[in-house]
mmCIF file of C-alpha atoms in Angstrom:
data_model
loop_
_atom_site.group_PDB
_atom_site.id
_atom_site.type_symbol
_atom_site.label_atom_id
_atom_site.label_comp_id
_atom_site.label_asym_id
_atom_site.label_seq_id
_atom_site.Cartn_x
_atom_site.Cartn_y
_atom_site.Cartn_z
ATOM 1 C CA MET A 143 17.589 -45.256 1.307
ATOM 2 C CA ALA A 144 15.996 -41.720 1.480
ATOM 3 C CA ALA A 145 12.585 -41.363 0.132
ATOM 4 C CA HIS A 146 13.228 -38.378 -2.053
ATOM 5 C CA ARG A 147 15.807 -40.608 -3.984
ATOM 6 C CA LEU A 148 13.134 -42.932 -5.140
ATOM 7 C CA LEU A 149 10.779 -40.002 -6.172
ATOM 8 C CA PRO A 150 11.408 -38.247 -9.303
ATOM 9 C CA SER A 151 12.665 -35.116 -9.239
ATOM 10 C CA TRP A 152 10.922 -31.833 -9.945
ATOM 11 C CA ARG A 153 13.672 -30.553 -12.014
ATOM 12 C CA HIS A 154 12.951 -33.423 -14.314
ATOM 13 C CA ALA A 155 9.508 -32.570 -14.769
ATOM 14 C CA ARG A 156 10.457 -29.010 -15.301
ATOM 15 C CA ARG A 157 12.976 -29.640 -18.034
ATOM 16 C CA GLN A 158 9.936 -31.507 -20.163
ATOM 17 C CA ALA A 159 7.799 -28.454 -19.887
ATOM 18 C CA PRO A 160 9.334 -26.804 -23.110
ATOM 19 C CA ARG A 161 8.974 -29.985 -25.021
ATOM 20 C CA ALA A 162 5.317 -30.567 -23.880
ATOM 21 C CA GLY A 163 4.408 -26.862 -24.296
ATOM 22 C CA ALA A 164 5.984 -26.839 -27.834
ATOM 23 C CA ALA A 165 4.521 -30.472 -28.810
ATOM 24 C CA SER A 166 1.007 -29.541 -27.634
ATOM 25 C CA ALA A 167 1.067 -25.924 -29.222
ATOM 26 C CA GLY A 168 2.518 -27.486 -32.627
ATOM 27 C CA VAL A 169 -0.265 -29.948 -32.783
ATOM 28 C CA LEU A 170 -3.088 -27.099 -32.145
ATOM 29 C CA LEU A 171 -1.674 -25.005 -35.049
ATOM 30 C CA LEU A 172 -1.164 -28.176 -37.124
ATOM 31 C CA LEU A 173 -5.227 -28.976 -36.593
ATOM 32 C CA PHE A 174 -6.069 -25.226 -37.229
ATOM 33 C CA GLY A 175 -3.891 -24.627 -40.198
ATOM 34 C CA GLY A 176 -4.828 -28.026 -41.730
ATOM 35 C CA LEU A 177 -8.582 -27.139 -41.409
ATOM 36 C CA GLY A 178 -8.353 -23.607 -42.528
ATOM 37 C CA LEU A 179 -6.832 -24.934 -45.733
ATOM 38 C CA PHE A 180 -9.630 -26.939 -46.411
ATOM 39 C CA ARG A 181 -11.927 -23.975 -46.636
ATOM 40 C CA PRO A 182 -12.794 -22.390 -49.980
ATOM 41 C CA VAL A 183 -11.334 -19.226 -49.189
ATOM 42 C CA GLY A 184 -8.896 -16.601 -50.776
ATOM 43 C CA PHE A 185 -5.362 -16.543 -49.716
ATOM 44 C CA PHE A 186 -5.166 -12.759 -48.399
ATOM 45 C CA ASP A 187 -9.143 -12.536 -48.037
ATOM 46 C CA THR A 188 -9.690 -10.176 -45.183
ATOM 47 C CA ASP A 189 -13.150 -11.484 -44.769
ATOM 48 C CA GLY A 190 -11.926 -15.154 -44.163
ATOM 49 C CA ALA A 191 -13.584 -18.369 -42.954
ATOM 50 C CA THR A 192 -14.338 -19.607 -39.459
ATOM 51 C CA VAL A 193 -12.647 -22.450 -37.878
ATOM 52 C CA ALA A 194 -12.983 -23.476 -34.207
ATOM 53 C CA GLY A 195 -14.080 -20.032 -33.809
ATOM 54 C CA LEU A 196 -11.134 -18.466 -35.180
ATOM 55 C CA GLY A 197 -11.035 -16.347 -38.385
ATOM 56 C CA THR A 198 -8.537 -17.903 -40.966
ATOM 57 C CA ASN A 199 -7.468 -17.346 -44.738
ATOM 58 C CA GLY A 200 -4.814 -18.755 -46.822
ATOM 59 C CA ALA A 201 -2.174 -17.049 -45.518
ATOM 60 C CA LEU A 202 -2.882 -17.515 -41.992
ATOM 61 C CA SER A 203 -3.521 -21.201 -42.490
ATOM 62 C CA LEU A 204 -0.177 -21.801 -44.099
ATOM 63 C CA LEU A 205 1.414 -19.727 -41.231
ATOM 64 C CA SER A 206 0.212 -21.690 -38.712
ATOM 65 C CA LEU A 207 0.860 -24.907 -40.333
ATOM 66 C CA CYS A 208 4.573 -23.785 -40.614
ATOM 67 C CA ALA A 209 4.630 -22.879 -36.880
ATOM 68 C CA GLY A 210 3.167 -25.790 -36.180
ATOM 69 C CA LEU A 211 5.593 -27.935 -37.720
ATOM 70 C CA LEU A 212 8.601 -25.971 -36.438
ATOM 71 C CA LEU A 213 7.167 -26.179 -32.694
ATOM 72 C CA LEU A 214 6.980 -30.180 -33.354
ATOM 73 C CA LEU A 215 10.609 -30.098 -34.856
ATOM 74 C CA GLY A 216 11.748 -28.032 -31.574
ATOM 75 C CA ALA A 217 9.908 -30.704 -29.444
ATOM 76 C CA ALA A 218 11.536 -33.713 -31.100
ATOM 77 C CA LEU A 219 15.054 -31.910 -30.632
ATOM 78 C CA GLY A 220 14.458 -30.888 -27.227
ATOM 79 C CA GLY A 221 17.629 -29.214 -25.247
ATOM 80 C CA THR A 222 17.845 -25.812 -25.165
ATOM 81 C CA PHE A 223 16.739 -25.633 -28.643
ATOM 82 C CA VAL A 224 12.976 -26.079 -27.450
ATOM 83 C CA SER A 225 13.065 -23.638 -24.629
ATOM 84 C CA THR A 226 14.571 -20.979 -26.860
ATOM 85 C CA LEU A 227 12.158 -21.836 -29.577
ATOM 86 C CA ASP A 228 9.265 -21.592 -27.022
ATOM 87 C CA LEU A 229 10.439 -18.090 -25.891
ATOM 88 C CA VAL A 230 11.084 -16.800 -29.318
ATOM 89 C CA LEU A 231 7.665 -18.065 -30.848
ATOM 90 C CA GLY A 232 5.649 -17.062 -27.793
ATOM 91 C CA THR A 233 7.005 -13.665 -27.702
ATOM 92 C CA ALA A 234 6.001 -13.758 -31.723
ATOM 93 C CA PHE A 235 2.486 -14.586 -30.809
ATOM 94 C CA LEU A 236 2.270 -12.014 -28.078
ATOM 95 C CA VAL A 237 3.456 -9.031 -30.633
ATOM 96 C CA SER A 238 1.500 -10.425 -33.469
ATOM 97 C CA GLY A 239 -1.815 -10.145 -31.135
ATOM 98 C CA PHE A 240 -0.978 -6.721 -30.231
ATOM 99 C CA VAL A 241 -0.166 -5.808 -34.145
ATOM 100 C CA ASN A 242 -3.308 -7.564 -35.249
ATOM 101 C CA LEU A 243 -5.369 -5.971 -32.596
ATOM 102 C CA ALA A 244 -4.480 -2.471 -33.870
ATOM 103 C CA LEU A 245 -5.350 -3.832 -37.704
ATOM 104 C CA LEU A 246 -8.584 -5.350 -36.800
ATOM 105 C CA ASP A 247 -11.539 -3.963 -38.918
ATOM 106 C CA THR A 248 -9.024 -2.400 -41.615
ATOM 107 C CA ARG A 249 -7.964 -3.151 -45.019
ATOM 108 C CA LEU A 250 -4.177 -4.083 -43.567
ATOM 109 C CA ASN A 251 -5.851 -7.340 -41.865
ATOM 110 C CA VAL A 252 -4.751 -9.579 -44.535
ATOM 111 C CA LEU A 253 -4.634 -12.727 -42.017
ATOM 112 C CA ALA A 254 -8.383 -12.037 -41.644
ATOM 113 C CA PHE A 255 -7.813 -11.816 -37.719
ATOM 114 C CA ARG A 256 -10.836 -11.419 -35.583
ATOM 115 C CA PRO A 257 -10.845 -10.466 -31.773
ATOM 116 C CA SER A 258 -10.809 -14.147 -30.620
ATOM 117 C CA ASN A 259 -7.787 -14.815 -32.977
ATOM 118 C CA VAL A 260 -6.054 -12.181 -30.834
ATOM 119 C CA LEU A 261 -7.087 -13.713 -27.623
ATOM 120 C CA ALA A 262 -5.799 -17.182 -28.936
ATOM 121 C CA GLY A 263 -2.690 -15.559 -29.849
ATOM 122 C CA PHE A 264 -2.271 -13.983 -26.433
ATOM 123 C CA GLY A 265 -3.030 -17.082 -24.595
ATOM 124 C CA LEU A 266 -0.701 -19.165 -26.823
ATOM 125 C CA GLY A 267 2.384 -16.648 -26.432
ATOM 126 C CA VAL A 268 2.045 -16.797 -22.700
ATOM 127 C CA VAL A 269 2.095 -20.412 -22.532
ATOM 128 C CA LEU A 270 4.764 -20.786 -24.658
ATOM 129 C CA VAL A 271 6.799 -18.116 -23.141
ATOM 130 C CA LEU A 272 6.350 -19.582 -19.787
ATOM 131 C CA CYS A 273 7.347 -23.154 -20.898
ATOM 132 C CA GLY A 274 10.491 -21.540 -22.573
ATOM 133 C CA LEU A 275 11.503 -19.993 -19.103
ATOM 134 C CA SER A 276 10.807 -23.327 -17.130
ATOM 135 C CA GLY A 277 13.268 -24.913 -19.243
ATOM 136 C CA ARG A 278 15.889 -22.536 -18.250
ATOM 137 C CA GLU A 279 18.281 -23.341 -15.242
ATOM 138 C CA ARG A 280 20.388 -20.795 -13.560
ATOM 139 C CA HIS A 281 24.237 -21.809 -13.257
ATOM 140 C CA GLY A 282 26.952 -20.052 -11.172
ATOM 141 C CA PRO A 283 26.883 -18.426 -8.132
ATOM 142 C CA ARG A 284 24.268 -15.819 -7.072
ATOM 143 C CA ASP A 285 26.462 -12.953 -6.356
ATOM 144 C CA ARG A 286 28.471 -12.727 -9.334
ATOM 145 C CA HIS A 287 28.184 -9.276 -9.508
ATOM 146 C CA PRO A 288 28.685 -7.760 -5.671
ATOM 147 C CA LEU A 289 27.658 -4.055 -6.506
#
């Protein structure tokens, strides 16, 4: 018997990356959102409170809880749903990072973002996009379009 048949396939590990990424990001967001809700700060307070070195207020805490629950739901469901969810939410985190970077130190910073929040959003977005892409498999011949 060939040894490669006894070892787990690299494809199996690659299929689990979207679930692992979604679950770990979901747990982090649930922790951040849960800790943020226990801080006595206004819902749209632009100064916000500090949780784990990140700025937060009621709105960002609630948004983090919803995103965390959605990611955990996706990790539980698996399949192509979780890889698509990772791609969509990862892209949303990246876009949110750029938008909130432009809104730092303005009155429009309603989520109480700080530079550390922007960096965390970029990092989480990149991880989610990479996990979502690793769950995608290519089907069919390579030369579909000969031109």
